[in-house]
Coordinates of C-alpha atoms and ligand atoms in Angstrom, one line a residue:
X1 CA 0.0 -0.1 0.3
X2 CA 1.2 3.4 -0.7
X3 CA 1.0 6.0 1.9
X4 CA -1.3 9.3 0.7
X5 CA -0.1 12.4 -0.3
X6 CA -2.7 14.2 0.0
X7 CA -2.9 16.9 2.7
X8 CA -0.4 17.9 5.3
X9 CA 0.2 14.8 7.7
X10 CA 2.3 16.6 10.8
X11 CA 1.6 20.2 12.5
X12 CA 3.2 23.5 11.4
X13 CA 6.5 23.9 12.8
X14 CA 6.9 27.3 11.3
X15 CA 4.6 29.9 11.4
X16 CA 4.0 31.7 8.5
X17 CA 6.2 29.4 6.0
X18 CA 4.0 26.8 4.2
X19 CA 6.9 24.1 4.8
X20 CA 10.3 24.2 6.2
X21 CA 12.0 22.7 3.5
X22 CA 11.0 22.2 -0.3
X23 CA 12.8 19.7 -2.2
X24 CA 12.4 19.6 -5.5
X25 CA 12.4 16.3 -7.4
X26 CA 12.0 12.8 -5.5
X27 CA 14.4 10.7 -7.2
X28 CA 17.7 9.5 -5.6
X29 CA 18.8 12.9 -3.9
X30 CA 15.4 14.1 -3.2
X31 CA 13.8 11.0 -1.8
X32 CA 17.0 10.4 0.9
X33 CA 16.6 14.5 1.5
X34 CA 13.0 14.2 2.3
X35 CA 13.4 11.1 4.9
X36 CA 16.2 12.3 6.7
X37 CA 15.0 16.1 7.1
X38 CA 11.3 14.4 8.0
X39 CA 13.6 12.8 10.5
X40 CA 15.2 15.5 12.2
X41 CA 11.4 17.5 12.5
X42 CA 11.3 19.5 9.6
X43 CA 7.7 19.9 7.6
X44 CA 9.1 18.8 4.2
X45 CA 7.2 18.6 0.7
X46 CA 8.5 17.0 -2.1
X47 CA 7.3 18.3 -5.7
X48 CA 7.3 16.0 -8.6
X49 CA 6.9 16.6 -11.6
X50 CA 6.2 12.6 -12.7
X51 CA 3.3 10.8 -11.9
X52 CA 2.6 8.4 -9.2
X53 CA 3.2 4.1 -10.3
X54 CA 1.9 1.4 -8.8
X55 CA 2.0 -2.6 -10.9
X56 CA -1.5 -1.3 -11.4
X57 CA -1.1 1.2 -13.8
X58 CA 2.6 0.3 -15.2
X59 CA 3.0 -0.3 -18.8
X60 CA 3.0 -4.3 -20.1
X61 CA 5.4 -3.5 -22.8
X62 CA 7.2 -0.2 -24.5
X63 CA 4.4 -0.5 -27.2
X64 CA 2.5 1.0 -24.5
X65 CA 4.3 4.3 -25.4
X66 CA 1.7 6.6 -23.7
X67 CA 2.0 5.0 -20.2
X68 CA 6.3 4.5 -20.9
X69 CA 7.7 7.4 -22.9
X70 CA 7.5 11.0 -20.7
X71 CA 6.3 14.0 -23.2
X72 CA 3.0 15.0 -21.8
X73 CA 2.8 18.1 -24.1
X74 CA 2.3 14.8 -26.6
X75 CA -0.4 13.6 -24.2
X76 CA 2.9 10.8 -23.4
X77 CA 2.6 10.6 -19.4
X78 CA 5.4 7.7 -18.7
X79 CA 8.0 7.7 -16.9
X80 CA 10.9 7.4 -19.2
X81 CA 12.3 10.6 -21.0
X82 CA 15.2 11.0 -24.0
X83 CA 16.4 14.2 -24.3
X84 CA 18.3 15.0 -27.3
X85 CA 21.1 17.4 -27.8
X86 CA 24.4 17.9 -30.2
X87 CA 26.6 16.2 -28.2
X88 CA 24.6 13.7 -26.7
X89 CA 21.1 11.6 -26.2
X90 CA 20.4 11.7 -22.6
X91 CA 17.9 8.9 -21.1
X92 CA 16.5 9.9 -17.5
X93 CA 13.7 9.1 -15.2
X94 CA 10.5 11.0 -14.4
X95 CA 8.1 10.5 -11.6
X96 CA 7.5 10.1 -8.3
X97 CA 10.5 8.0 -7.0
X98 CA 12.7 9.7 -9.9
X99 CA 14.3 7.5 -12.1
X100 CA 14.3 4.5 -9.5
X101 CA 10.9 3.3 -11.4
X102 CA 13.1 2.8 -14.8
X103 CA 16.3 2.4 -13.4
X104 CA 18.0 -1.1 -13.7
X105 CA 18.9 -1.4 -10.3
X106 CA 22.8 -2.0 -10.4
X107 CA 24.4 -0.1 -7.7
X108 CA 27.9 -0.4 -7.8
X109 CA 30.2 1.4 -5.6
X110 CA 33.2 3.2 -7.7
X111 CA 36.9 2.8 -6.9
X112 CA 37.9 5.0 -4.5
X113 CA 40.5 7.0 -7.3
X114 CA 37.4 8.9 -8.1
X115 CA 37.7 11.2 -4.9
X116 CA 41.3 12.1 -6.0
X117 CA 39.9 13.7 -9.9
X118 CA 38.0 17.2 -10.4
X119 CA 37.4 19.7 -8.1
X120 CA 35.9 17.6 -5.0
X121 CA 39.4 16.2 -4.4
X122 CA 41.0 17.4 -1.1
X123 CA 37.9 19.2 -0.3
X124 CA 36.4 16.4 2.3
X125 CA 38.0 13.6 3.9
X126 CA 36.0 11.0 0.8
X127 CA 37.7 8.2 1.0
X128 CA 37.3 7.9 4.9
X129 CA 34.1 9.6 5.0
X130 CA 32.2 7.8 2.6
X131 CA 32.2 4.7 3.3
X132 CA 29.3 4.8 6.2
X133 CA 27.3 6.7 3.5
X134 CA 27.3 4.1 1.3
X135 CA 26.8 1.9 4.1
X136 CA 23.5 3.3 4.8
X137 CA 22.7 3.9 1.1
X138 CA 23.6 0.3 0.2
X139 CA 21.0 -1.1 3.6
X140 CA 17.9 1.5 2.4
X141 CA 18.2 0.7 -1.5
X142 CA 18.5 -3.5 0.1
X143 CA 21.7 -4.2 -2.3
X144 CA 22.4 -7.7 -3.0
X145 CA 24.3 -9.6 -5.2
X146 CA 22.3 -10.9 -8.1
X147 CA 21.5 -14.9 -8.0
X148 CA 19.4 -14.6 -11.0
X149 CA 22.0 -15.2 -14.0
X150 CA 19.8 -15.4 -17.3
X151 CA 20.7 -16.8 -20.8
X152 CA 22.3 -13.4 -21.6
X153 CA 24.3 -13.5 -18.6
X154 CA 25.4 -16.6 -19.2
X155 CA 26.3 -15.7 -22.9
X156 CA 28.2 -12.8 -21.0
X157 CA 30.4 -15.1 -19.4
X158 CA 31.5 -17.1 -21.9
X159 CA 32.4 -14.6 -23.9
X160 CA 34.2 -13.3 -21.6
X161 CA 36.1 -16.1 -20.8
X162 CA 36.9 -16.3 -24.5
X163 CA 38.0 -13.1 -24.6
X164 CA 40.8 -14.3 -21.4
X165 CA 38.9 -11.6 -18.9
X166 CA 36.9 -14.5 -17.2
X167 CA 37.8 -14.1 -14.2
X168 CA 36.8 -10.4 -14.6
X169 CA 33.1 -11.7 -15.2
X170 CA 31.0 -10.7 -12.0
X171 CA 27.2 -10.6 -10.6
X172 CA 26.2 -7.1 -10.0
X173 CA 25.1 -5.6 -7.1
X174 CA 21.0 -4.9 -7.4
X175 CA 18.6 -3.6 -5.4
X176 CA 15.6 -6.1 -5.8
X177 CA 14.2 -8.3 -2.9
X178 CA 15.4 -12.1 -4.4
X179 CA 14.5 -15.6 -2.7
X180 CA 17.8 -17.8 -2.0
X181 CA 19.3 -19.4 -5.2
X182 CA 17.5 -21.8 -6.3
X183 CA 14.3 -20.9 -4.8
X184 CA 11.4 -20.0 -6.9
X185 CA 10.4 -16.1 -7.3
X186 CA 6.9 -14.7 -6.6
X187 CA 7.0 -15.3 -2.5
X188 CA 5.0 -12.8 -1.3
X189 CA 6.1 -11.4 2.5
X190 CA 5.4 -8.8 5.2
X191 CA 8.4 -5.6 4.9
X192 CA 11.5 -7.4 4.7
X193 CA 13.6 -4.2 5.4
X194 CA 12.8 -2.2 8.2
X195 CA 11.3 -4.0 10.8
X196 CA 7.8 -3.5 9.7
X197 CA 7.9 -0.4 9.0
X198 CA 8.1 -0.3 5.0
X199 CA 5.1 -2.1 2.3
X200 CA 4.6 -6.0 2.0
X201 CA 7.5 -7.1 -0.9
X202 CA 7.3 -9.9 -3.4
X203 CA 10.5 -11.9 -4.2
X204 CA 11.4 -11.3 -7.9
X205 CA 10.5 -14.1 -11.2
X206 CA 13.5 -12.7 -13.3
X207 CA 11.2 -11.4 -15.8
X208 CA 13.8 -9.1 -17.0
X209 CA 11.5 -6.0 -16.8
X210 CA 12.8 -3.6 -14.6
X211 CA 13.3 -1.0 -17.0
X212 CA 10.1 -1.0 -17.8
X213 CA 8.7 -0.3 -13.8
X214 CA 8.3 -3.6 -11.7
X215 CA 4.9 -4.8 -11.9
X216 CA 5.4 -7.5 -9.2
X217 CA 6.8 -5.4 -5.8
X218 CA 10.0 -7.2 -6.0
X219 CA 12.7 -3.9 -7.4
X220 CA 13.9 -1.9 -4.3
X221 CA 12.1 1.4 -5.7
X222 CA 12.5 4.8 -3.8
X223 CA 8.6 4.4 -3.3
X224 CA 9.4 1.2 -1.5
X225 CA 12.0 2.9 0.9
X226 CA 13.6 6.2 1.3
X227 CA 9.9 8.0 -0.2
X228 CA 7.6 5.6 1.3
X229 CA 9.2 6.5 4.8
X230 CA 9.1 9.5 4.5
X231 CA 5.5 10.1 3.8
X232 CA 5.0 7.9 6.5
X233 CA 6.8 10.2 9.0
X234 CA 4.5 12.9 7.5
X235 CA 6.1 14.5 4.0
X236 CA 3.9 15.5 1.7
X237 CA 4.7 14.6 -1.7
X238 CA 2.9 16.6 -5.2
X239 CA 3.1 14.2 -8.1
X240 CA 2.6 15.6 -11.1
X241 CA 3.8 19.1 -10.1
X242 CA 6.6 21.0 -11.8
X243 CA 8.3 23.6 -10.2
X244 CA 9.3 26.6 -12.8
X245 CA 10.5 29.5 -10.1
X246 CA 12.2 29.6 -6.8
X247 CA 12.5 33.3 -5.7
X248 CA 14.1 34.5 -2.1
X249 CA 11.4 36.3 0.2
X250 CA 10.8 39.5 1.6
X251 CA 13.6 40.8 -1.1
X252 CA 16.2 39.4 0.5
X253 CA 18.8 38.5 -1.7
X254 CA 20.3 35.9 0.3
X255 CA 17.6 33.5 1.1
X256 CA 18.2 34.5 4.7
X257 CA 14.0 35.2 5.1
X258 CA 13.3 32.1 2.9
X259 CA 12.1 31.2 -0.4
X260 CA 8.5 31.3 -2.2
X261 CA 8.1 28.4 -4.8
X262 CA 5.7 28.6 -7.9
X263 CA 4.5 25.3 -9.5
X264 CA 2.7 24.1 -12.1
X265 CA 0.7 20.9 -13.3
X266 CA 3.0 19.2 -15.1
X267 CA 0.4 16.7 -17.0
X268 CA -2.0 19.7 -18.0
X269 CA -2.1 21.5 -21.3
X270 CA -5.0 24.1 -20.2
X271 CA -5.6 25.5 -16.6
X272 CA -2.4 24.4 -15.0
X273 CA -3.2 25.5 -11.7
X274 CA -0.5 27.5 -11.2
X275 CA 0.7 27.6 -7.0
X276 CA 2.9 29.7 -4.7
X277 CA 4.8 27.6 -1.6
X278 CA 7.0 29.5 1.0
X279 CA 9.6 27.8 2.7
X280 CA 12.7 28.2 4.9
X281 CA 15.1 26.6 2.6
X282 CA 15.0 24.4 -0.9
X283 CA 16.8 21.6 -1.7
X284 CA 17.3 21.2 -5.8
X285 CA 17.2 16.8 -6.5
X286 CA 16.0 17.6 -9.8
X287 CA 18.4 15.3 -11.4
X288 CA 21.6 16.6 -13.3
X289 CA 19.9 17.6 -16.3
X290 CA 16.2 18.8 -14.5
X291 CA 18.7 20.5 -11.8
X292 CA 21.0 22.1 -14.2
X293 CA 18.2 23.4 -16.2
X294 CA 15.9 24.6 -13.5
X295 CA 18.8 26.8 -12.1
X296 CA 19.4 28.6 -15.9
X297 CA 16.0 29.4 -16.0
X298 CA 15.9 30.8 -12.5
X299 CA 19.5 32.8 -12.8
X300 CA 18.4 34.0 -16.5
X301 CA 15.3 35.5 -15.3
X302 CA 17.3 37.2 -11.8
X303 CA 15.3 35.0 -9.8
X304 CA 18.6 33.4 -8.6
X305 CA 21.1 35.7 -10.1
X306 CA 23.7 35.1 -7.6
X307 CA 24.3 31.3 -9.4
X308 CA 27.5 30.6 -10.1
X309 CA 28.5 31.5 -13.6
X310 CA 30.0 27.6 -13.5
X311 CA 26.5 26.5 -14.0
X312 CA 26.2 23.9 -16.9
X313 CA 30.0 22.6 -17.0
X314 CA 31.4 19.3 -16.6
X315 CA 28.4 17.5 -17.7
X316 CA 30.0 13.8 -17.5
X317 CA 28.5 11.0 -19.8
X318 CA 30.3 8.6 -18.0
X319 CA 32.1 7.6 -21.5
X320 CA 29.2 5.4 -22.7
X321 CA 28.3 3.4 -25.9
X322 CA 25.3 1.5 -26.1
X323 CA 26.4 -1.8 -28.5
X324 CA 24.5 -4.6 -28.2
X325 CA 24.0 -8.7 -30.0
X326 CA 21.2 -10.0 -31.6
X327 CA 20.5 -13.5 -32.3
X328 CA 17.6 -14.2 -34.8
X329 CA 15.6 -17.2 -33.7
X330 CA 17.4 -17.4 -30.5
X331 CA 16.3 -20.7 -28.7
X332 CA 16.9 -19.1 -25.3
X333 CA 14.9 -16.6 -24.1
X334 CA 17.7 -13.5 -23.8
X335 CA 15.0 -11.3 -22.1
X336 CA 14.9 -13.2 -19.3
X337 CA 16.9 -12.7 -15.5
X338 CA 16.9 -8.7 -14.4
X339 CA 17.7 -6.3 -16.1
X340 CA 21.4 -5.9 -15.6
X341 CA 22.2 -9.2 -14.3
X342 CA 25.9 -9.5 -14.6
X343 CA 29.2 -7.4 -16.1
X344 CA 32.3 -7.7 -16.9
X345 CA 35.9 -5.6 -16.9
X346 CA 37.6 -6.3 -20.4
X347 CA 40.3 -3.5 -18.9
X348 CA 41.7 -1.2 -16.9
X349 CA 39.2 1.2 -18.2
X350 CA 36.5 -0.3 -19.4
X351 CA 33.6 -1.9 -18.1
X352 CA 30.7 -3.7 -19.5
X353 CA 27.1 -5.1 -18.9
X354 CA 24.3 -7.3 -20.1
X355 CA 21.4 -5.2 -20.0
X356 CA 18.1 -6.3 -21.1
X357 CA 14.0 -5.4 -21.9
X358 CA 11.6 -8.1 -21.0
X359 CA 9.7 -10.2 -23.9
X360 CA 7.8 -7.6 -25.9
X361 CA 8.9 -4.3 -24.9
X362 CA 10.3 -4.2 -28.3
X363 CA 10.6 -0.5 -29.3
X364 CA 14.0 0.0 -28.6
X365 CA 14.7 -2.1 -31.7
X366 CA 14.0 1.2 -33.6
X367 CA 17.2 2.5 -32.4
X368 CA 19.1 -0.6 -33.4
X369 CA 21.3 -1.2 -36.5
X370 CA 24.3 -3.1 -37.2
X371 CA 27.3 -2.5 -35.2
X372 CA 29.9 -0.1 -37.7
X373 CA 33.3 0.7 -36.5
X374 CA 35.4 3.6 -38.4
X375 CA 35.7 7.2 -37.7
X376 CA 32.7 9.1 -36.9
X377 CA 31.2 11.2 -40.0
X378 CA 30.2 10.8 -43.5
X379 CA 32.6 7.8 -44.1
X380 CA 31.1 6.1 -40.6
X381 CA 28.1 6.5 -42.6
X382 CA 29.0 5.4 -46.1
X383 CA 30.9 2.0 -44.6
X384 CA 27.3 1.3 -42.3
X385 CA 25.2 1.4 -46.0
X386 CA 28.0 -0.5 -47.4
X387 CA 27.7 -3.1 -44.7
X388 CA 23.7 -2.8 -44.5
X389 CA 23.7 -3.1 -48.6
X390 CA 26.5 -6.1 -48.7
X391 CA 24.3 -7.8 -45.7
X392 CA 21.0 -8.1 -47.5
X393 CA 22.2 -8.9 -50.9
X394 CA 24.6 -12.0 -49.4
X395 CA 21.9 -13.0 -46.4
X396 CA 18.3 -11.3 -46.9
X397 CA 16.6 -13.6 -44.6
X398 CA 18.8 -13.1 -42.0
X399 CA 19.0 -9.5 -42.4
X400 CA 14.8 -9.1 -42.4
X401 CA 15.0 -10.7 -39.4
X402 CA 17.9 -8.6 -37.8
X403 CA 15.7 -5.7 -37.8
X404 CA 12.3 -7.2 -37.4
X405 CA 10.7 -4.8 -34.5
X406 CA 9.0 -8.0 -32.9
X407 CA 11.2 -10.8 -30.7
X408 CA 13.7 -8.1 -30.4
X409 CA 14.2 -8.0 -26.8
X410 CA 13.6 -11.9 -26.7
X411 CA 16.9 -12.0 -28.9
X412 CA 19.2 -9.2 -28.0
X413 CA 21.4 -8.7 -25.0
X414 CA 22.5 -5.5 -25.0
X415 CA 26.3 -3.9 -23.9
X416 CA 26.2 -1.5 -21.9
X417 CA 29.9 -0.5 -21.9
X418 CA 31.2 2.6 -19.4
X419 CA 35.2 3.9 -19.5
X420 CA 36.5 5.7 -16.3
X421 CA 38.0 8.3 -18.6
X422 CA 37.9 12.0 -18.1
X423 CA 35.3 13.2 -20.8
X424 CA 32.8 16.2 -20.7
X425 CA 31.1 18.4 -22.1
X426 CA 29.4 21.7 -21.0
X427 CA 25.4 22.8 -21.5
X428 CA 24.8 26.5 -22.0
X429 CA 21.6 28.3 -22.1
X430 CA 20.9 29.8 -25.2
X431 CA 18.5 30.3 -27.8
X432 CA 19.5 28.7 -31.0
X433 CA 19.6 30.0 -34.8
X434 CA 16.1 28.1 -35.5
X435 CA 14.2 29.1 -33.0
X436 CA 15.7 32.1 -31.8
X437 CA 12.1 33.6 -29.3
X438 CA 13.5 32.0 -26.5
X439 CA 16.4 29.9 -24.5
X440 CA 17.2 26.3 -24.3
X441 CA 19.5 24.3 -23.4
X442 CA 22.1 23.6 -25.5
X443 CA 25.3 21.3 -25.7
X444 CA 29.1 22.6 -26.1
X445 CA 32.3 21.0 -25.9
X446 CA 34.4 18.5 -27.6
X447 CA 32.3 15.7 -29.2
X448 CA 32.0 12.6 -27.0
X449 CA 33.2 9.3 -28.5
X450 CA 30.9 7.7 -30.0
X451 CA 32.1 4.6 -29.5
X452 CA 34.8 1.9 -28.1
X453 CA 36.9 -0.2 -30.1
X454 CA 37.4 -2.7 -27.1
X455 CA 33.5 -3.0 -26.8
X456 CA 33.3 -3.4 -30.5
X457 CA 35.4 -5.6 -30.4
X458 CA 34.2 -7.5 -27.3
X459 CA 30.5 -7.6 -28.9
X460 CA 31.8 -9.4 -32.2
X461 CA 33.3 -12.0 -30.5
X462 CA 30.4 -12.2 -28.4
X463 CA 27.6 -12.4 -31.5
X464 CA 30.1 -15.7 -33.1
X465 CA 29.6 -17.4 -29.8
X466 CA 26.3 -16.8 -30.2
X467 CA 25.9 -17.0 -33.5
X468 CA 24.2 -13.7 -33.7
X469 CA 25.1 -10.3 -34.9
X470 CA 26.5 -7.5 -33.2
X471 CA 24.9 -4.4 -33.1
X472 CA 24.9 -0.1 -32.9
X473 CA 22.6 2.8 -31.6
X474 CA 21.2 4.3 -34.9
X475 CA 22.1 8.0 -33.5
X476 CA 26.1 7.6 -32.7
X477 CA 26.0 6.2 -36.6
X478 CA 24.0 8.5 -38.1
X479 CA 24.7 11.8 -35.6
X480 CA 27.8 10.3 -34.5
X481 CA 26.3 11.4 -31.1
X482 CA 26.5 8.6 -28.0
X483 CA 23.4 8.0 -26.0
X484 CA 24.0 8.0 -21.9
X485 CA 21.7 6.8 -18.8
X486 CA 24.2 8.5 -16.4
X487 CA 24.5 12.2 -16.7
X488 CA 26.2 13.7 -13.9
X489 CA 27.5 17.2 -13.2
X490 CA 26.6 20.7 -14.0
X491 CA 25.9 22.1 -10.9
X492 CA 29.4 20.3 -9.4
X493 CA 31.1 20.9 -6.1
X494 CA 33.8 22.7 -5.5
X495 CA 35.8 25.0 -3.1
X496 CA 34.4 28.2 -5.0
X497 CA 31.8 29.6 -7.0
X498 CA 34.4 30.3 -9.4
X499 CA 34.8 26.6 -9.7
X500 CA 31.4 25.1 -9.1
X501 CA 27.9 25.7 -8.0
X502 CA 28.4 24.0 -4.8
X503 CA 30.3 23.1 -1.8
X504 CA 31.4 20.2 -0.1
X505 CA 28.2 20.0 2.2
X506 CA 26.0 20.9 -1.6
X507 CA 25.6 24.3 -0.5
X508 CA 24.7 26.5 -3.4
X509 CA 27.3 29.4 -3.2
X510 CA 25.7 32.8 -2.6
X511 CA 22.7 31.6 -1.0
X512 CA 21.5 30.5 2.5
X513 CA 19.6 27.6 3.1
X514 CA 20.0 26.3 -0.1
X515 CA 22.0 23.0 -1.7
X516 CA 21.5 21.1 -4.5
X517 CA 21.4 17.1 -3.8
X518 CA 21.2 14.7 -6.7
X519 CA 23.6 13.4 -9.6
X520 CA 24.2 17.3 -10.9
X521 CA 27.1 18.1 -8.0
X522 CA 28.8 14.4 -9.2
X523 CA 32.5 16.2 -10.0
X524 CA 34.6 13.1 -11.1
X525 CA 33.6 10.4 -14.0
X526 CA 32.4 7.3 -11.8
X527 CA 32.9 4.5 -14.4
X528 CA 29.8 2.4 -12.8
X529 CA 26.3 3.5 -12.5
X530 CA 26.2 6.6 -10.3
X531 CA 22.8 5.7 -8.3
X532 CA 24.6 4.6 -5.0
X533 CA 26.8 7.4 -5.2
X534 CA 24.2 9.6 -5.4
X535 CA 22.4 8.5 -2.5
X536 CA 25.0 8.5 -0.6
X537 CA 26.4 11.9 -1.2
X538 CA 22.8 12.8 0.1
X539 CA 22.9 10.8 2.7
X540 CA 26.3 12.9 3.7
X541 CA 24.8 16.2 3.0
X542 CA 22.0 15.5 4.7
X543 CA 24.1 14.3 7.9
X544 CA 24.8 18.2 8.5
X545 CA 21.8 19.6 8.9
X546 CA 21.0 20.1 12.5
X547 CA 18.0 19.5 13.8
X548 CA 14.6 21.4 13.6
X549 CA 15.3 22.4 17.2
X550 CA 18.6 23.8 16.9
X551 CA 18.6 25.5 13.4
X552 CA 19.2 29.4 13.4
X553 CA 18.2 29.2 9.6
X554 CA 21.6 30.1 8.5
X555 CA 23.7 27.6 6.9
X556 CA 25.3 29.7 4.2
X557 CA 28.6 28.3 2.5
X558 CA 31.8 29.2 3.8
X559 CA 33.2 30.8 0.5
X560 CA 31.8 34.3 2.0
X561 CA 33.0 36.6 -0.8
X562 CA 30.3 34.8 -3.1
X563 CA 27.9 36.4 -0.8
X564 CA 28.6 40.4 -1.8
X565 CA 28.6 39.4 -5.4
Ligands
FAD601 C1 16.6 3.0 -18.6 C2 17.5 3.7 -17.3 C3 18.3 2.9 -16.7 C4 19.2 2.9 -15.6 N1 19.8 1.9 -15.1 C5 20.6 2.1 -13.7 C6 21.1 1.2 -13.1 O1 20.7 0.3 -13.3 N2 21.9 2.0 -12.3 C7 22.1 3.5 -11.9 O2 23.0 3.7 -10.9 N3 21.4 4.1 -12.5 C8 21.2 4.0 -13.4 N4 20.2 4.9 -14.1 C9 20.3 6.4 -14.3 C10 19.6 6.4 -12.4 O3 18.4 6.8 -12.9 C11 20.0 7.9 -12.1 O4 21.2 8.3 -12.4 C12 19.5 8.7 -11.4 O5 18.2 8.4 -11.0 C13 20.1 10.0 -10.8 O6 19.0 10.2 -9.5 P1 19.1 11.8 -9.4 O7 18.5 12.0 -8.0 O8 20.2 12.9 -9.5 O9 17.6 12.2 -9.8 P2 16.3 11.6 -10.7 O10 16.6 10.6 -10.4 O11 16.5 12.0 -12.2 O12 15.1 11.9 -9.9 C14 15.1 13.7 -10.8 C15 13.4 14.0 -10.6 O13 13.3 15.5 -10.3 C16 12.0 15.4 -11.5 N5 12.3 16.9 -11.5 C17 12.8 17.1 -13.0 N6 12.5 18.6 -13.0 C18 11.7 19.0 -12.1 C19 11.0 20.3 -11.8 N7 11.0 21.7 -12.5 N8 9.8 20.0 -11.1 C20 9.4 19.1 -10.1 N9 10.5 18.0 -10.6 C21 11.4 18.0 -11.4 C22 12.0 14.4 -12.3 O14 10.6 14.7 -12.6 C23 12.5 13.5 -11.9 O15 11.4 12.5 -11.1 C24 19.7 5.0 -15.4 C25 18.8 5.6 -16.0 C26 17.6 5.2 -17.3 C27 16.9 5.8 -17.8
SF4_602 S1 13.2 -9.3 -13.0 FE1 10.9 -8.8 -13.1 S2 10.5 -9.4 -11.0 FE2 12.4 -8.9 -10.6 S3 13.0 -6.4 -10.1 FE3 12.9 -6.9 -12.4 S4 11.2 -6.6 -13.1 FE4 10.6 -7.5 -10.7

């Protein structure tokens, strides 16, 4: 059962404000913030643009576009979004529970060396401080070693052995409730995680549907842990509520007198129900892309003009590439298992995970094509066309079976390749030449590599072993644009406003009681899936906030020079 979000559940603590804290976004950073703040005695509201999802309203397959994809202007009110930029296509979640509804629940700790790189290096004793926050985050998210290896994972294992890296194959750590190995899934039990305070749960049946939202109650999404407990303890969650403005109250430019937060209904075409709420403090947790975009808008309309000019800098894509192997007519159902069941380190920098969509979720097939290497640009497109032509002439039936959408998820293993190399781009707030009427987020900088040669080679080996064909993402070949589900940075942690947007306690430079807690603060390329690190960083940030009874509402970064900017 999901607790209701209707109406305030605790008495006001801070008249005349509507809330003590308003948290913008209910993903990993937002849900941790909401729970820890409400536990400290604050009156908390969470504003979430996306919808609330339950097993009953989640889509069965990705062909239910209106319940999968988020584009409310086109009446698509799902939980998954793709944003297209010149340098990168960004995949992200949008729901009560943020990216956790669509994510593949792989929760890995990055290597210690990430704390030595980027602007956050030296600002705290990260290596001593973070392990306890990772431990708390791991317990809250219910991380275990995956016990269900599907046929796609076993294929990855064989390919790893054939490539001489069999010892570097591993089962992923996942936030999924699973039965002991060998026992069937589908067992429903009372809350197994929070001493009876949490919801009842059902063990995983290995259907591979995690990225379409778990309809079986097995995936440890945030609305089953952090956010669930926050609501139980009195936080109010406003779903389908988009924040469009945040302004300091009473004309006090540093926000010391609180903030006014304006919202509209995100899923309405007309009558968007504009509302205003007042609060003492705000936590931006709208994700790397969402927080960066919102802060750009607020800075440019002079609502929060002191935000650092470093906003939008150092956006990182985890140096990712999505490739895959399709085995037309495969006897094994490659869609079975959990969404990311296993991985392998093929060299010091390169890490590959076996990913799947559930049977029937074939819409992604429209983006996949024959794997093509070579230098980006027209030469690569020509090579791709040549490969296609050659394949169609020599093996017409095989080529047809490779491109037919139906059966794609059953016959495909997607390979998510990540590199811990330091590549980044910037986001700017500009009027594009083709639409000069308003400003948009646009990407700038050097192109991020769209293919990783070692990964392509690995995919080809795997295809040979399985009797299939290696595949690429179409936008990577046509537009030299990589796709990523792991966009990070934009409001990075740094020592001062001339290097980043927040300090090591996530306080926004230039303002009082204003914080950022989400993937946008991450100041280095993690090389692994980032949600566990976002959760652990949010736990750490919230540990510095005093209990409500002791606060003086004067929390400001030590970099005082920016207060007078
Ligand atoms: C298909 C897919 C699979 C993934 N798999 C994994 C995985 O296995 N492991 C992993 O670690 N990561 C994975 N990720 C990435 C992971 O989902 C993100 O890194 C993570 O969710 C980011 O957390 P966050 O707290 O920064 O923000 P999010 O979780 O993205 O939450 C931000 C929330 O803010 C809301 N929001 C934005 N703007 C506003 C606004 N103006 N007003 C109100 N609300 C707003 C959004 O709707 C969203 O719900 C995956 C992502 C995708 C798309
Ligand atoms: S594999 Fe299926 S049952 Fe298991 S967590 Fe994913 S969606 Fe839920």
